[in-house]
XYZ file of C-alpha atoms in Angstrom:
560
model
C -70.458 -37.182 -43.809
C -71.246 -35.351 -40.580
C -70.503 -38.670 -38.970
C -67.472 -39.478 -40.599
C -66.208 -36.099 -39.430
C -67.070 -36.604 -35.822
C -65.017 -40.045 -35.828
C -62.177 -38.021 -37.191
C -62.499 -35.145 -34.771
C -63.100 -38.177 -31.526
C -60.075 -39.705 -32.415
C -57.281 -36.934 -32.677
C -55.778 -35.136 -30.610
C -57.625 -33.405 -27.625
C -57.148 -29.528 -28.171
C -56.924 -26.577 -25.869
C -58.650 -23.203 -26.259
C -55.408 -21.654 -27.931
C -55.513 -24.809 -30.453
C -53.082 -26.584 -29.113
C -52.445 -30.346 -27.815
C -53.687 -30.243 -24.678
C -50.596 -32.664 -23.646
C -48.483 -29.909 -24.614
C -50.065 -27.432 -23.136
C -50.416 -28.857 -19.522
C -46.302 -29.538 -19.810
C -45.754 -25.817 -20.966
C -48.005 -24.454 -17.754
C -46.355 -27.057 -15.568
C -42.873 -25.839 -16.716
C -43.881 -22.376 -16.235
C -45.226 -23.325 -12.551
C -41.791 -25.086 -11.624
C -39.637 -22.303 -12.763
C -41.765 -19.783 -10.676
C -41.369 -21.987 -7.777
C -37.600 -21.883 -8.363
C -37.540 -18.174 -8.839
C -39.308 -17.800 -5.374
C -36.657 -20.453 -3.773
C -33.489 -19.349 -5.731
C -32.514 -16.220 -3.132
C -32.925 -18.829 -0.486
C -30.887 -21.506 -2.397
C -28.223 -18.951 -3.000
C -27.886 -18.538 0.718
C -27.333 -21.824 1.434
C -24.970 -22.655 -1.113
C -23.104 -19.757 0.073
C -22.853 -19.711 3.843
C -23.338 -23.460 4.263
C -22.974 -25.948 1.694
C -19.346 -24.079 0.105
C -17.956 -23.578 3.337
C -18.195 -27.515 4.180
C -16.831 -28.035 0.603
C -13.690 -25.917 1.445
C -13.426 -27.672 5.241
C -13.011 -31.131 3.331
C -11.386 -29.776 0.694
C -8.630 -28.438 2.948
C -8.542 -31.848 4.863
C -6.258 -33.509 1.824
C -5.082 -30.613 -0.259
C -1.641 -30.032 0.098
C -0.529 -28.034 -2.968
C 1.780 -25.946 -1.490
C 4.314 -28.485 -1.170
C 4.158 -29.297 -5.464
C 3.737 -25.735 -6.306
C 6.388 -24.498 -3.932
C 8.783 -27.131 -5.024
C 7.658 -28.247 -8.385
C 11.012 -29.654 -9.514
C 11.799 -31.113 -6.428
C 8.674 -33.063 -6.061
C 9.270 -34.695 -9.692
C 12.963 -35.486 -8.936
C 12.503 -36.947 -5.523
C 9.805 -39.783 -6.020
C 12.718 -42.238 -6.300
C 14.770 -41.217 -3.003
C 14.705 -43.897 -0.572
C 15.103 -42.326 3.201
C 15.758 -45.955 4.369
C 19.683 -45.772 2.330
C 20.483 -43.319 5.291
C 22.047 -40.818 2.740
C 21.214 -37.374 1.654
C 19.494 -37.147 -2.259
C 21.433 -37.522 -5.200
C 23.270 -34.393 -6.686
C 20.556 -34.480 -9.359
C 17.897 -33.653 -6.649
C 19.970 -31.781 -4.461
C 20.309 -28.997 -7.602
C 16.315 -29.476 -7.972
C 15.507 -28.307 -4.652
C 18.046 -25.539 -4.836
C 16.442 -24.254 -8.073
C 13.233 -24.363 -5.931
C 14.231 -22.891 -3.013
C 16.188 -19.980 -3.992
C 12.944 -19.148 -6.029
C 10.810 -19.335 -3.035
C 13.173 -17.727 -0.684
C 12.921 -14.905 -3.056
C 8.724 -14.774 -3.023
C 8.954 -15.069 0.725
C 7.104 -18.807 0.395
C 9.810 -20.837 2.200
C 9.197 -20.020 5.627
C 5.543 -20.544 4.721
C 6.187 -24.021 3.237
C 8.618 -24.620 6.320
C 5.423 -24.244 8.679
C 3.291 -26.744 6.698
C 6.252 -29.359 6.654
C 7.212 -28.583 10.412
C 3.721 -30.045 11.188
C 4.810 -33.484 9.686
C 8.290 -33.652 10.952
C 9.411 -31.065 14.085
C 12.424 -28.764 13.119
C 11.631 -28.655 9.239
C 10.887 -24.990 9.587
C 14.055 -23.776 10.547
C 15.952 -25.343 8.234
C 13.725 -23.347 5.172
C 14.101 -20.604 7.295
C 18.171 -20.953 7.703
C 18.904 -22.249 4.243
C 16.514 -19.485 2.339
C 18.808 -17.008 3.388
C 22.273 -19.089 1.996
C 20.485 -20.866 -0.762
C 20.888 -17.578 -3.376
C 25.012 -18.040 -2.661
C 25.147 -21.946 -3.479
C 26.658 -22.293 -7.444
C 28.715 -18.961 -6.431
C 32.073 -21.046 -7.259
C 30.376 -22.129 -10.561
C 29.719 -18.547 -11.205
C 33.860 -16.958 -10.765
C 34.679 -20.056 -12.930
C 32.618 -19.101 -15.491
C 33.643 -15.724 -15.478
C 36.973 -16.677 -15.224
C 36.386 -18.542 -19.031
C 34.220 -15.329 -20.173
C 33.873 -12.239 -18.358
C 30.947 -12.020 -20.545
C 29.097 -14.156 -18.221
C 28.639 -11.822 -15.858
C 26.462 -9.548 -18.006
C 23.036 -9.270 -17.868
C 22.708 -8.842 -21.238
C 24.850 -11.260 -22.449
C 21.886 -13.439 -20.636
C 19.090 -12.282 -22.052
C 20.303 -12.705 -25.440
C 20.813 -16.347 -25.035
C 17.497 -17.177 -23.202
C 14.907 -14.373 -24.123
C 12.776 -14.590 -26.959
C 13.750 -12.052 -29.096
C 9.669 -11.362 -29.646
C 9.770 -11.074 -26.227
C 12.628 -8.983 -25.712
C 11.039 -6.321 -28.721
C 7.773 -6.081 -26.369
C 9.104 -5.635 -23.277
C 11.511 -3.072 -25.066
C 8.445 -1.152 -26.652
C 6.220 -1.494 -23.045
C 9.211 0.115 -21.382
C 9.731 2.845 -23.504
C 5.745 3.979 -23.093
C 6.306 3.010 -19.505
C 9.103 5.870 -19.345
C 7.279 8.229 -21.557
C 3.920 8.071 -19.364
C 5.924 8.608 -16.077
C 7.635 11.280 -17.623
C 4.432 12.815 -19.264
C 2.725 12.468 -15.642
C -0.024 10.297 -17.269
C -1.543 6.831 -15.944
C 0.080 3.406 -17.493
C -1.844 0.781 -17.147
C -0.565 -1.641 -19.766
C 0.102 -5.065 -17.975
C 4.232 -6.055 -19.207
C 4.551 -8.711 -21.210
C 5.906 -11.756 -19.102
C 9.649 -13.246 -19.481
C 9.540 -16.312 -22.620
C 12.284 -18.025 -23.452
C 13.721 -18.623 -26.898
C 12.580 -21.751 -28.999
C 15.040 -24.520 -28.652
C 16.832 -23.412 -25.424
C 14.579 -25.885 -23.162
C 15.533 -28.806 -25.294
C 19.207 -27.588 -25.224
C 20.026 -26.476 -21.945
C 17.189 -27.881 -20.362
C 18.107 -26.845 -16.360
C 19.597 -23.705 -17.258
C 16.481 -22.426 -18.811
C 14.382 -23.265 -16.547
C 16.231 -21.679 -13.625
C 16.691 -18.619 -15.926
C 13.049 -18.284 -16.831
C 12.319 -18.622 -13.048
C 14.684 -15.935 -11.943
C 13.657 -13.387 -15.193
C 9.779 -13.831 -14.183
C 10.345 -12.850 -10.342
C 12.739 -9.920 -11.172
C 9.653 -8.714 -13.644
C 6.884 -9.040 -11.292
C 8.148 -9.396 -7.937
C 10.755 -6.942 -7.657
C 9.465 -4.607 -10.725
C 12.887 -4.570 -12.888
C 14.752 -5.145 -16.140
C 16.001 -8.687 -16.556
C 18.389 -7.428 -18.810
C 19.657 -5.379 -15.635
C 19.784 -7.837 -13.216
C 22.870 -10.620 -13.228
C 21.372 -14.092 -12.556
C 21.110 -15.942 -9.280
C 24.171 -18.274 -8.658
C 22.076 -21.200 -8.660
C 21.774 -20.561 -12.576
C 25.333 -20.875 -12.867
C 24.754 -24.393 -11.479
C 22.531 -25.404 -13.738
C 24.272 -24.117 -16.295
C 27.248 -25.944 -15.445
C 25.201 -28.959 -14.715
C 24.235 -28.570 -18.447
C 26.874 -28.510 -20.062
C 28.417 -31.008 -18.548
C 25.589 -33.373 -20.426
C 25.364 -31.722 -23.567
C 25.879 -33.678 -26.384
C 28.384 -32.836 -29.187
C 26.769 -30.170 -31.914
C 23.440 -29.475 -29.765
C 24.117 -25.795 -29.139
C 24.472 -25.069 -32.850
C 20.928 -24.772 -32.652
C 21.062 -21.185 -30.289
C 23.166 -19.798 -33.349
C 26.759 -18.834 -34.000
C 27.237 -16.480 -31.328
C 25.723 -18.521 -28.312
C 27.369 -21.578 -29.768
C 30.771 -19.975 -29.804
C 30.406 -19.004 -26.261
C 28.857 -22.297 -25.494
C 31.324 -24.224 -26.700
C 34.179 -22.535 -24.772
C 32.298 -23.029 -21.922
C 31.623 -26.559 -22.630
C 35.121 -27.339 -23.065
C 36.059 -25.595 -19.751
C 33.808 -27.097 -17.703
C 35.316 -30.639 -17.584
C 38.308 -28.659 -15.554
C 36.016 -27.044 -13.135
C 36.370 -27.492 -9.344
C 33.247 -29.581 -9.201
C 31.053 -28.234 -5.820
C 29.752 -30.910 -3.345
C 25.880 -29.747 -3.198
C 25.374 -32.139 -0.081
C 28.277 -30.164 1.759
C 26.672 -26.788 0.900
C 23.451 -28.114 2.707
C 25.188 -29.359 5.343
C 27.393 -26.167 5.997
C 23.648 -24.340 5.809
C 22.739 -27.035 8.874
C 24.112 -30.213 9.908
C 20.383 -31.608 10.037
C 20.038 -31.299 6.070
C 21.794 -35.121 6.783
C 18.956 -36.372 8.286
C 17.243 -38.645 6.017
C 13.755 -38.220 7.520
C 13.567 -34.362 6.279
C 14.137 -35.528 2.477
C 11.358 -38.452 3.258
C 8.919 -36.018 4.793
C 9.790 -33.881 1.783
C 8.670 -36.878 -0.285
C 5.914 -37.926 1.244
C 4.296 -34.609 0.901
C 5.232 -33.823 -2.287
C 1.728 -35.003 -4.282
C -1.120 -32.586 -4.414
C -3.140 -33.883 -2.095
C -2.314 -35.851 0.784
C -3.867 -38.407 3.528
C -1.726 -37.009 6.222
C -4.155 -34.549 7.943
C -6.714 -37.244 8.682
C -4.310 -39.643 9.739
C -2.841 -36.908 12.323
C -6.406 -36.308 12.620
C -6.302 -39.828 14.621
C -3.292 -40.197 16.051
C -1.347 -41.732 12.946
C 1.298 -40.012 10.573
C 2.328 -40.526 7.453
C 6.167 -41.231 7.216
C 8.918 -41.930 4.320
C 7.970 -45.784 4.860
C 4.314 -45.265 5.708
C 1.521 -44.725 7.653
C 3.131 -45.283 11.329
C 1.216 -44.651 15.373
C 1.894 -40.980 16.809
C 4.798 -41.140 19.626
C 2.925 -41.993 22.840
C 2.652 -37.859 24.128
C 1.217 -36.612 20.850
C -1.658 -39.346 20.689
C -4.101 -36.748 22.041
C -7.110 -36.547 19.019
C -8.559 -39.939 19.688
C -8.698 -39.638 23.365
C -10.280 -35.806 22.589
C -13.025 -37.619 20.293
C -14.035 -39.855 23.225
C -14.363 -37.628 25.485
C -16.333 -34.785 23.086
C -18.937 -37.919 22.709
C -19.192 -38.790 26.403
C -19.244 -35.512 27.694
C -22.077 -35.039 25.291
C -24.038 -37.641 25.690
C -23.938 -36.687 29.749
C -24.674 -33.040 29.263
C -27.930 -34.474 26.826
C -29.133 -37.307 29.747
C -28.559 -34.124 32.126
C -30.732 -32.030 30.417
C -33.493 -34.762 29.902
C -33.113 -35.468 33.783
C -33.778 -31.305 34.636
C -35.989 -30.949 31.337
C -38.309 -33.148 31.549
C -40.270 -32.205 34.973
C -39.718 -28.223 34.486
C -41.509 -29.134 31.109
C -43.843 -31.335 32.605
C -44.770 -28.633 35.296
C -45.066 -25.926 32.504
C -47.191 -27.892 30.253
C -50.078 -28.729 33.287
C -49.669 -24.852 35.045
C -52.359 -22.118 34.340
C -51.300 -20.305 31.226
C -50.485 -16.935 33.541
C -48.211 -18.794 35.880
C -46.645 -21.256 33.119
C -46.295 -17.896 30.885
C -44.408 -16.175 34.042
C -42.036 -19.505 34.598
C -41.492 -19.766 30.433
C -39.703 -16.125 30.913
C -37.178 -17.226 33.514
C -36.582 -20.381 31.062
C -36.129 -18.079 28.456
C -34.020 -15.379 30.235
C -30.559 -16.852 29.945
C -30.928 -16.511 25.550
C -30.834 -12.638 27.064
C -27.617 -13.073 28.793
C -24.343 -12.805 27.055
C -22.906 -16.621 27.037
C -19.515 -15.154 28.426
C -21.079 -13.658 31.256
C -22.988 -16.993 32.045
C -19.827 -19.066 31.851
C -17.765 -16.251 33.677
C -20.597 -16.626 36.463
C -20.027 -20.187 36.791
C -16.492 -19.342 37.187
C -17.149 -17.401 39.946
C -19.633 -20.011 41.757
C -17.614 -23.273 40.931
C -14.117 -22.755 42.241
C -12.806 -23.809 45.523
C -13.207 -20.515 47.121
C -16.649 -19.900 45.317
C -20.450 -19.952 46.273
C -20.785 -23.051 46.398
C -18.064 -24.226 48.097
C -18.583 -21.422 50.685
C -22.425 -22.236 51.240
C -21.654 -26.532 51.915
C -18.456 -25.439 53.826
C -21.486 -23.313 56.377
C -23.972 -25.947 55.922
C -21.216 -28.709 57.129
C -21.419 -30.758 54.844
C -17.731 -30.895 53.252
C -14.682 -29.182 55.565
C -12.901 -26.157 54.621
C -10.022 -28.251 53.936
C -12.056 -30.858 52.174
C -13.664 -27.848 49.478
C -14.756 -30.206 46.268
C -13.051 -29.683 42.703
C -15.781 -28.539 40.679
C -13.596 -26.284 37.788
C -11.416 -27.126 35.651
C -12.168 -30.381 34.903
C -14.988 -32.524 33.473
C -17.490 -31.772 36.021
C -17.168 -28.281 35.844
C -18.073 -28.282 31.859
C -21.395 -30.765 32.471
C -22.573 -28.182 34.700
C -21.753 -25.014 32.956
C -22.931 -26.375 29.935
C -26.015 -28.127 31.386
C -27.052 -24.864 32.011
C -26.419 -23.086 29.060
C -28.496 -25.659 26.955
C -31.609 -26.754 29.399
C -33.471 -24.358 27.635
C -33.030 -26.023 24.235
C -34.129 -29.108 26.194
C -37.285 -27.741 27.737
C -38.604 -26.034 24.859
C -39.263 -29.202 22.794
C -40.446 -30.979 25.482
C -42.960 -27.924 26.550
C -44.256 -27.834 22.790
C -45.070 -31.596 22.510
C -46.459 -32.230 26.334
C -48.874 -28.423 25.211
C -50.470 -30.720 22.513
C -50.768 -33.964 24.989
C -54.873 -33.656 26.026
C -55.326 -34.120 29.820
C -58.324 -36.357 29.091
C -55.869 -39.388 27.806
C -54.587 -39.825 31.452
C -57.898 -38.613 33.077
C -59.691 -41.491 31.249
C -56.776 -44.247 31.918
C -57.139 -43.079 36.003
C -60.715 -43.443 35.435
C -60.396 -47.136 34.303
C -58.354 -48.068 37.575
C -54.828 -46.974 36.225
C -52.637 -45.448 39.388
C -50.809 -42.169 38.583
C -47.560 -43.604 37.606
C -49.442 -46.508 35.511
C -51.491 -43.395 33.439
C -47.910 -41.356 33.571
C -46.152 -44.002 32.200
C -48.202 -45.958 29.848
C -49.881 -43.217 28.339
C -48.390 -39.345 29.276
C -45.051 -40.430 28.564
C -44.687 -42.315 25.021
C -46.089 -38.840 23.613
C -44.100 -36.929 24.600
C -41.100 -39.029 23.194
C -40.837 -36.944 20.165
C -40.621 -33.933 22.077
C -37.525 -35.835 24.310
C -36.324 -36.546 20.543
C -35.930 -33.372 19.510
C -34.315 -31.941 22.651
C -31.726 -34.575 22.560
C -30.875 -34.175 19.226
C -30.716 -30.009 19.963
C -28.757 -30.663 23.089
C -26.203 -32.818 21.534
C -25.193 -31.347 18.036
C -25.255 -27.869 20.239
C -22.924 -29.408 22.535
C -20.684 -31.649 20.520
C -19.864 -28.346 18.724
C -18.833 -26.005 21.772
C -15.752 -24.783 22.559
C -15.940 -21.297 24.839
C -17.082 -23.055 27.684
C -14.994 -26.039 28.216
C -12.017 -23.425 27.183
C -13.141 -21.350 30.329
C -14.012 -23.883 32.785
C -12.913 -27.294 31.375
C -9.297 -27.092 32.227
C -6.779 -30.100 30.509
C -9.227 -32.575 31.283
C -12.828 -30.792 30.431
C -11.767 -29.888 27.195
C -13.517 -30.653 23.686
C -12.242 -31.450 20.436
C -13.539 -28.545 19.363
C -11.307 -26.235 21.943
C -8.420 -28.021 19.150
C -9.794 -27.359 15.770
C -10.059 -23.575 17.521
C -6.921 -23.735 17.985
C -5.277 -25.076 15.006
C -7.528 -22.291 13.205
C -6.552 -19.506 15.444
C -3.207 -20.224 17.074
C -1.349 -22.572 14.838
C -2.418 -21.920 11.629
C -2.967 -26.061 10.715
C -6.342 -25.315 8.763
C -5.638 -28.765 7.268
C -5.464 -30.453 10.375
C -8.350 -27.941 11.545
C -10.542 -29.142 8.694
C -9.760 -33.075 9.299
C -10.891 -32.495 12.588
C -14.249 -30.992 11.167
C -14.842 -33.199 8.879
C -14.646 -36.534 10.985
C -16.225 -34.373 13.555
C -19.047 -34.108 10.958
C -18.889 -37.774 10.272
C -19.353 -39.069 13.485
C -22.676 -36.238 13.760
C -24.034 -38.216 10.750
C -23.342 -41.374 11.959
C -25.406 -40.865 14.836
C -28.104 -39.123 13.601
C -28.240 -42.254 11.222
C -27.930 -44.644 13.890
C -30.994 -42.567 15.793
C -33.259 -42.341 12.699
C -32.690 -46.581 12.568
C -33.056 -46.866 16.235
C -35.767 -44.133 17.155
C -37.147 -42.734 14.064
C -36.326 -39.507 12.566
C -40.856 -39.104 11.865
C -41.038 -39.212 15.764
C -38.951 -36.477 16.301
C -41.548 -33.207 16.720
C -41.274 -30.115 17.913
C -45.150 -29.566 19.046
């Protein structure tokens, strides 16, 4: 029996003190280890996510979202997929009343000059056109309007409005949220009871399908944006062109669905408007501005018109996207590609600078007694003490024509005071500056790795018969690669990124692609554009540091 028992007991499960599986155990008290670890980490994770991994989401976001063209103009951008800009007309009538529905609404939220700056960017003049025609655009259907009045003085009443649009749920709500509205003002007491928004009446959208639309629109801003009664307020002229545009449509019997009183007033209208003088929408537009017949605004209108869009990384490299495609820049706006190439070259020379300066002040650091080395490390280390705009202000002062330097080889003879060299405000002025500014990104790496380097590798090659340079070069210098690694790789993403000091010194031709993304963040207000610029500007950072770790090896990179 007792052996029996001991088979039984060898071949189940293998229990912990608590009685347990062991198995499950050890996954519980794993589990309970990660989660700790993840508790330490999450404050730091949070950070990250926060200052640097959302922010790049946003930049590339940005770089093809284009909403405010579909949300400014929703009905336009549905209507206007089938224009073709290459007939040389304006839109059809059935567009043309789209995009006055539109803009009259976003004249009146203040979003058309807004929307005129993000189209200007595509197509030059755009914005004053919003601009001109936002402040006409609420007067367009105004014939409609004393023709309909003319059949029904009626139509000129608020009231007579809201009854045939308003949702007479609606219009009981709004009445009741008034009244306590009223009563608290009048009782001196806080209201804080949000209104209940403008709905339209079932059946009204199938019916008059423009009309209500255009209604709804107008009822919703007068609510929120300007803080009144619909029922107070007579419609926008506009609505009197859709309502015309309605009814000219309507099918025979339809409007007995509103009920007897809108159909009887319906159906006098509806009869009337066959003898309206019809209004030429395209000859409004054109009255607003002649360039309204220029079929490139309705294309660029168009082409824009989806939520998100290519065109801010195709500007991004000197392409645009037009009515009939993707098309080159004219020749004196291709200026990002040219900007690119020179961000990398400049780069790349400020980095082989750096190496070439780096390397011996390093080298001399590393082999010094640690009293003197400490006193040189402080001078390397006084310019992070020194504000960078006084540093580039100082080269200012010492690079131009009548400068320090000049002055000093004009005395020494060595250039004529007529001859004084051209070292600002142009490429050479910006490899110095910033040569300067990041040696000591350079040097530090270096100084760490060659610190580590023991002096008895090159005493024992010299000792074998090695000469100086042989023991320097075959030995000394492949450790302290990963040192040059990191430096480069400091200097360049440091410098590939600046902007204040080619703006100061650079001039036209010492400039960085970064000087432009400043600007379109700052100055022009193209964050799309801005963020294209960033994000390829990103890309071509990964690309390299790809191409290094293939070439080089990101493990040999060290930092001592």
């Amino acid at each position: 029996m007792t052996g029996a028992a001991t088979d039984t007991a060898a071949s189940g499960p293998v229990l912990a003190a608590d009685g347990a599986p062991l198995k499950r155990s050890l996954r519980r008290a794993l589990r309970a280890q990660k989660l700790r670890a993840l508790m330490l980490i999450a404050p730091l994770l949070v950070f990250v996510l926060v200052t640097f991994i959302a922010p790049i989401a946003d930049m590339l976001f940005r770089s093809v979202e284009n909403q405010i063209v579909s949300d400014t103009l929703p009905r336009t951008a549905r209507e206007i997929r089938d224009y073709d800009p290459d007939s040389g007309e304006m839109p059809s009538d059935r567009v043309l009343a789209a995009f006055t529905y539109d803009l009259v609404a976003a004249a009146e939220r203040k979003q058309h000059t807004r929307l005129g700056s993000r189209l200007n960017y595509e197509y030059s003049g755009i914005s004053s056109l919003f601009r001109k025609t936002g402040r006409r655009v609420d007067d367009f259907g105004e014939s409609y309007l004393d023709q309909f009045v003319a059949v029904d003085p009626a139509w000129e009443e608020p009231a007579t409005w809201v009854a045939l649009m308003a949702d007479p749920d609606w219009t009981a709500s709004y009445r009741a949220w008034s009244a306590a509205r009223d009563a608290a003002k009048a009782a001196g007491e806080p209201f804080a009871l949000a209104q209940p928004l403008f709905a339209l009446r079932d059946g009204v959208g199938d019916v008059l399908p423009e009309t209500a639309s255009a209604y709804a629109e107008f009822a919703r801003i007068v609510q929120v944006e300007d803080d009144d009664d619909p029922a107070a307020e007579e419609p926008w002229a506009p609505v009197y062109l859709a309502l015309y545009r309605d009814l000219l449509h309507i099918g025979p019997g339809a409007v007995a669905r509103l009920g007897p009183e809108a159909e009887a007033m319906l159906d006098a209208a509806h009869d009337a408007v066959e003898d309206f003088a019809p209004v030429d929408l395209s000859g409004l537009y054109l009255k607003a501005d002649r360039d309204w017949a220029d079929p490139g605004v309705w294309g660029t209108i168009r082409a824009f018109s989806p939520a998100y869009t290519p065109g801010y990384f195709l500007n991004a490299v000197d392409l645009r996207l037009t009515a009939d495609g993707i098309a080159a820049q004219p020749e004196d706006r291709r200026i990002y590609i040219m900007l690119f190439e020179r961000t990398l070259f400049m780069s790349l020379a400020i980095m082989g600078s750096c190496v070439l300066l780096g390397y011996p002040i390093a080298y001399l650091l590393s082999n010094l007694p640690l009293r003197t080395s400490n006193l040189l490390m402080i001078l390397v280390l006084l310019p992070f003490w020194t504000s960078l705009l006084v540093r580039t202000s100082a080269w200012k002062v010492l690079l131009q024509q009548q400068g320090v330097i000049n002055d000093i080889l004009v005395w020494l003879g060595i250039v004529s005071n007529s001859g004084r060299l051209i070292l600002i405000n142009n490429q050479t002025g910006t490899i110095i500056a910033m040569t300067h500014i990041l040696l000591p990104f350079m040097i530090l790496p270096l100084y760490s790795v060659m610190k580590t380097i023991p002096p008895s590798y090159v005493r024992a090659a010299k000792s074998l018969g090695a000469t100086n340079w042989t023991a320097f070069w075959r030995v000394y210098f492949p450790q302290s690669v990963p040192g040059i690694g990191a430096g480069c790789i400091l200097v360049f993403i440091l410098a590939i990124g600046y902007y204040i000091t080619p703006e100061l010194v650079g001039g036209t031709s010492g400039t960085f692609i970064s000087n432009r993304i400043a600007y379109h963040i700052s100055s022009s207000l193209n964050w799309g554009l801005a963020a294209a610029l960033g994000a390829i500007l990103l890309g071509v950072v990964l690309i390299l540091y790809w191409a290094y770790d293939k070439l080089v090896g990101i493990d040999n990179v060290s930092l001592g």
